[in-house]
Amino acid sequence: MTHRCKKSSGLWKMVVWDEPFFQGKKHEFTTDCYSTPEHGFSTVRSCKIESGAWAGFEHCGFQGQQFVLERGEYPCWEAWSGSNAYHVERMCSFRPIACADHGRSRLMLFEQENFQGKRAEMSDDCPSLPALGWGSSTVGSFLVRSGAWVCSQYPGYRGFQYLLESDSPAGEYKHVREWGSHAQTGQVQSIRRVQQ
């Protein structure tokens, strides 16, 4: 059974600036931002996550490269994009991650699409799937039982990030293309729980 999550106000707060190092125009968000231009920002250049976990996206409409933003300060784009496969100097939409529950997260991964082939179940962070004994550099599908997870292309939580949530279509990610609009490959070599 997959745990469904519900958003409630007051759990999230993100402060953004249109210049690096917390300079320039400032705006506070406690809910989704579909498009930063609608709020007078061409893009976010720095931000502080004061509460909750957030998903940032390269393009408006929650599209493009994904960034998992947990409590803390991000003074410039390198702070949230520095370990990705390519550097993205913009973040034009973002939203709270409702299902982040570090203590009770459960995830199943499958070797092939549609929950086929070899499988493994996780309830803890894994900096290297190969070291854990996963025989492939790719994953075909995921079933998120509870919580929210960020999968990374390379060991050590490096490369492209893919956010997986238990409240996204029943926590089922049957194909690579369901991991996000930027997903091009099933290469996943490290996985961790999202901190709330």
GROMACS .gro file of C-alpha atoms in nm, residues 69-172:
model
  104
   69LEU     CA    1   1.607   2.208  -0.188
   70GLU     CA    2   1.616   2.129   0.183
   71ARG     CA    3   1.639   2.364   0.480
   72GLY     CA    4   1.934   2.598   0.440
   73GLU     CA    5   2.083   2.877   0.231
   74TYR     CA    6   2.153   2.873  -0.142
   75PRO     CA    7   2.347   3.195  -0.214
   76CYS     CA    8   2.390   3.129  -0.589
   77TRP     CA    9   2.292   2.880  -0.856
   78GLU     CA   10   2.602   2.664  -0.796
   79ALA     CA   11   2.467   2.587  -0.449
   80TRP     CA   12   2.169   2.396  -0.591
   81SER     CA   13   2.310   2.298  -0.932
   82GLY     CA   14   2.678   2.239  -0.860
   83SER     CA   15   2.677   1.859  -0.857
   84ASN     CA   16   2.442   1.807  -1.150
   85ALA     CA   17   2.548   1.664  -1.484
   86TYR     CA   18   2.524   2.009  -1.636
   87HIS     CA   19   2.507   2.344  -1.467
   88VAL     CA   20   2.175   2.522  -1.474
   89GLU     CA   21   2.184   2.892  -1.398
   90ARG     CA   22   1.810   2.933  -1.361
   91MET     CA   23   1.522   2.816  -1.148
   92CYS     CA   24   1.187   2.938  -1.281
   93SER     CA   25   0.935   2.732  -1.083
   94PHE     CA   26   0.923   2.548  -0.752
   95ARG     CA   27   0.685   2.372  -0.516
   96PRO     CA   28   0.678   2.214  -0.170
   97ILE     CA   29   0.752   1.843  -0.139
   98ALA     CA   30   0.452   1.730   0.063
   99CYS     CA   31   0.555   1.371   0.128
  100ALA     CA   32   0.904   1.428   0.268
  101ASP     CA   33   0.916   1.203   0.576
  102HIS     CA   34   1.276   1.107   0.640
  103GLY     CA   35   1.195   0.862   0.918
  104ARG     CA   36   0.929   0.651   0.746
  105SER     CA   37   1.029   0.647   0.379
  106ARG     CA   38   1.006   0.323   0.180
  107LEU     CA   39   1.094   0.266  -0.185
  108MET     CA   40   1.103  -0.032  -0.419
  109LEU     CA   41   1.323  -0.028  -0.728
  110PHE     CA   42   1.297  -0.263  -1.023
  111GLU     CA   43   1.548  -0.361  -1.289
  112GLN     CA   44   1.299  -0.320  -1.575
  113GLU     CA   45   1.004  -0.099  -1.666
  114ASN     CA   46   0.655  -0.180  -1.535
  115PHE     CA   47   0.789  -0.326  -1.207
  116GLN     CA   48   0.955  -0.624  -1.373
  117GLY     CA   49   1.284  -0.805  -1.314
  118LYS     CA   50   1.514  -0.793  -1.014
  119ARG     CA   51   1.386  -0.575  -0.731
  120ALA     CA   52   1.507  -0.427  -0.405
  121GLU     CA   53   1.339  -0.243  -0.120
  122MET     CA   54   1.495   0.053   0.058
  123SER     CA   55   1.418   0.246   0.374
  124ASP     CA   56   1.754   0.418   0.413
  125ASP     CA   57   1.989   0.635   0.207
  126CYS     CA   58   2.223   0.459  -0.035
  127PRO     CA   59   2.525   0.655  -0.164
  128SER     CA   60   2.614   0.374  -0.408
  129LEU     CA   61   2.373   0.119  -0.552
  130PRO     CA   62   2.663  -0.078  -0.708
  131ALA     CA   63   2.824  -0.112  -0.362
  132LEU     CA   64   2.490  -0.236  -0.230
  133GLY     CA   65   2.497  -0.514  -0.489
  134TRP     CA   66   2.263  -0.370  -0.753
  135GLY     CA   67   2.410  -0.535  -1.062
  136SER     CA   68   2.320  -0.263  -1.313
  137SER     CA   69   2.387   0.108  -1.351
  138THR     CA   70   2.022   0.158  -1.446
  139VAL     CA   71   1.682   0.123  -1.282
  140GLY     CA   72   1.370   0.055  -1.490
  141SER     CA   73   1.092   0.155  -1.251
  142PHE     CA   74   1.016   0.266  -0.894
  143LEU     CA   75   0.731   0.220  -0.650
  144VAL     CA   76   0.739   0.477  -0.371
  145ARG     CA   77   0.558   0.326  -0.073
  146SER     CA   78   0.603   0.631   0.151
  147GLY     CA   79   0.797   0.953   0.170
  148ALA     CA   80   0.992   1.133  -0.099
  149TRP     CA   81   1.322   1.026  -0.251
  150VAL     CA   82   1.584   1.188  -0.470
  151CYS     CA   83   1.766   0.958  -0.710
  152SER     CA   84   2.097   1.065  -0.859
  153GLN     CA   85   2.264   0.961  -1.179
  154TYR     CA   86   2.601   0.881  -1.018
  155PRO     CA   87   2.729   0.745  -0.685
  156GLY     CA   88   2.767   1.003  -0.410
  157TYR     CA   89   2.444   1.183  -0.505
  158ARG     CA   90   2.595   1.346  -0.814
  159GLY     CA   91   2.455   1.406  -1.161
  160PHE     CA   92   2.095   1.457  -1.265
  161GLN     CA   93   1.840   1.441  -0.983
  162TYR     CA   94   1.502   1.273  -1.009
  163LEU     CA   95   1.242   1.344  -0.742
  164LEU     CA   96   1.010   1.053  -0.661
  165GLU     CA   97   0.709   1.104  -0.430
  166SER     CA   98   0.452   0.868  -0.283
  167ASP     CA   99   0.169   1.108  -0.368
  168SER     CA  100   0.258   1.133  -0.738
  169PRO     CA  101   0.022   0.897  -0.926
  170ALA     CA  102   0.006   0.645  -0.640
  171GLY     CA  103   0.386   0.653  -0.611
  172GLU     CA  104   0.420   0.455  -0.932
   0.00000   0.00000   0.00000
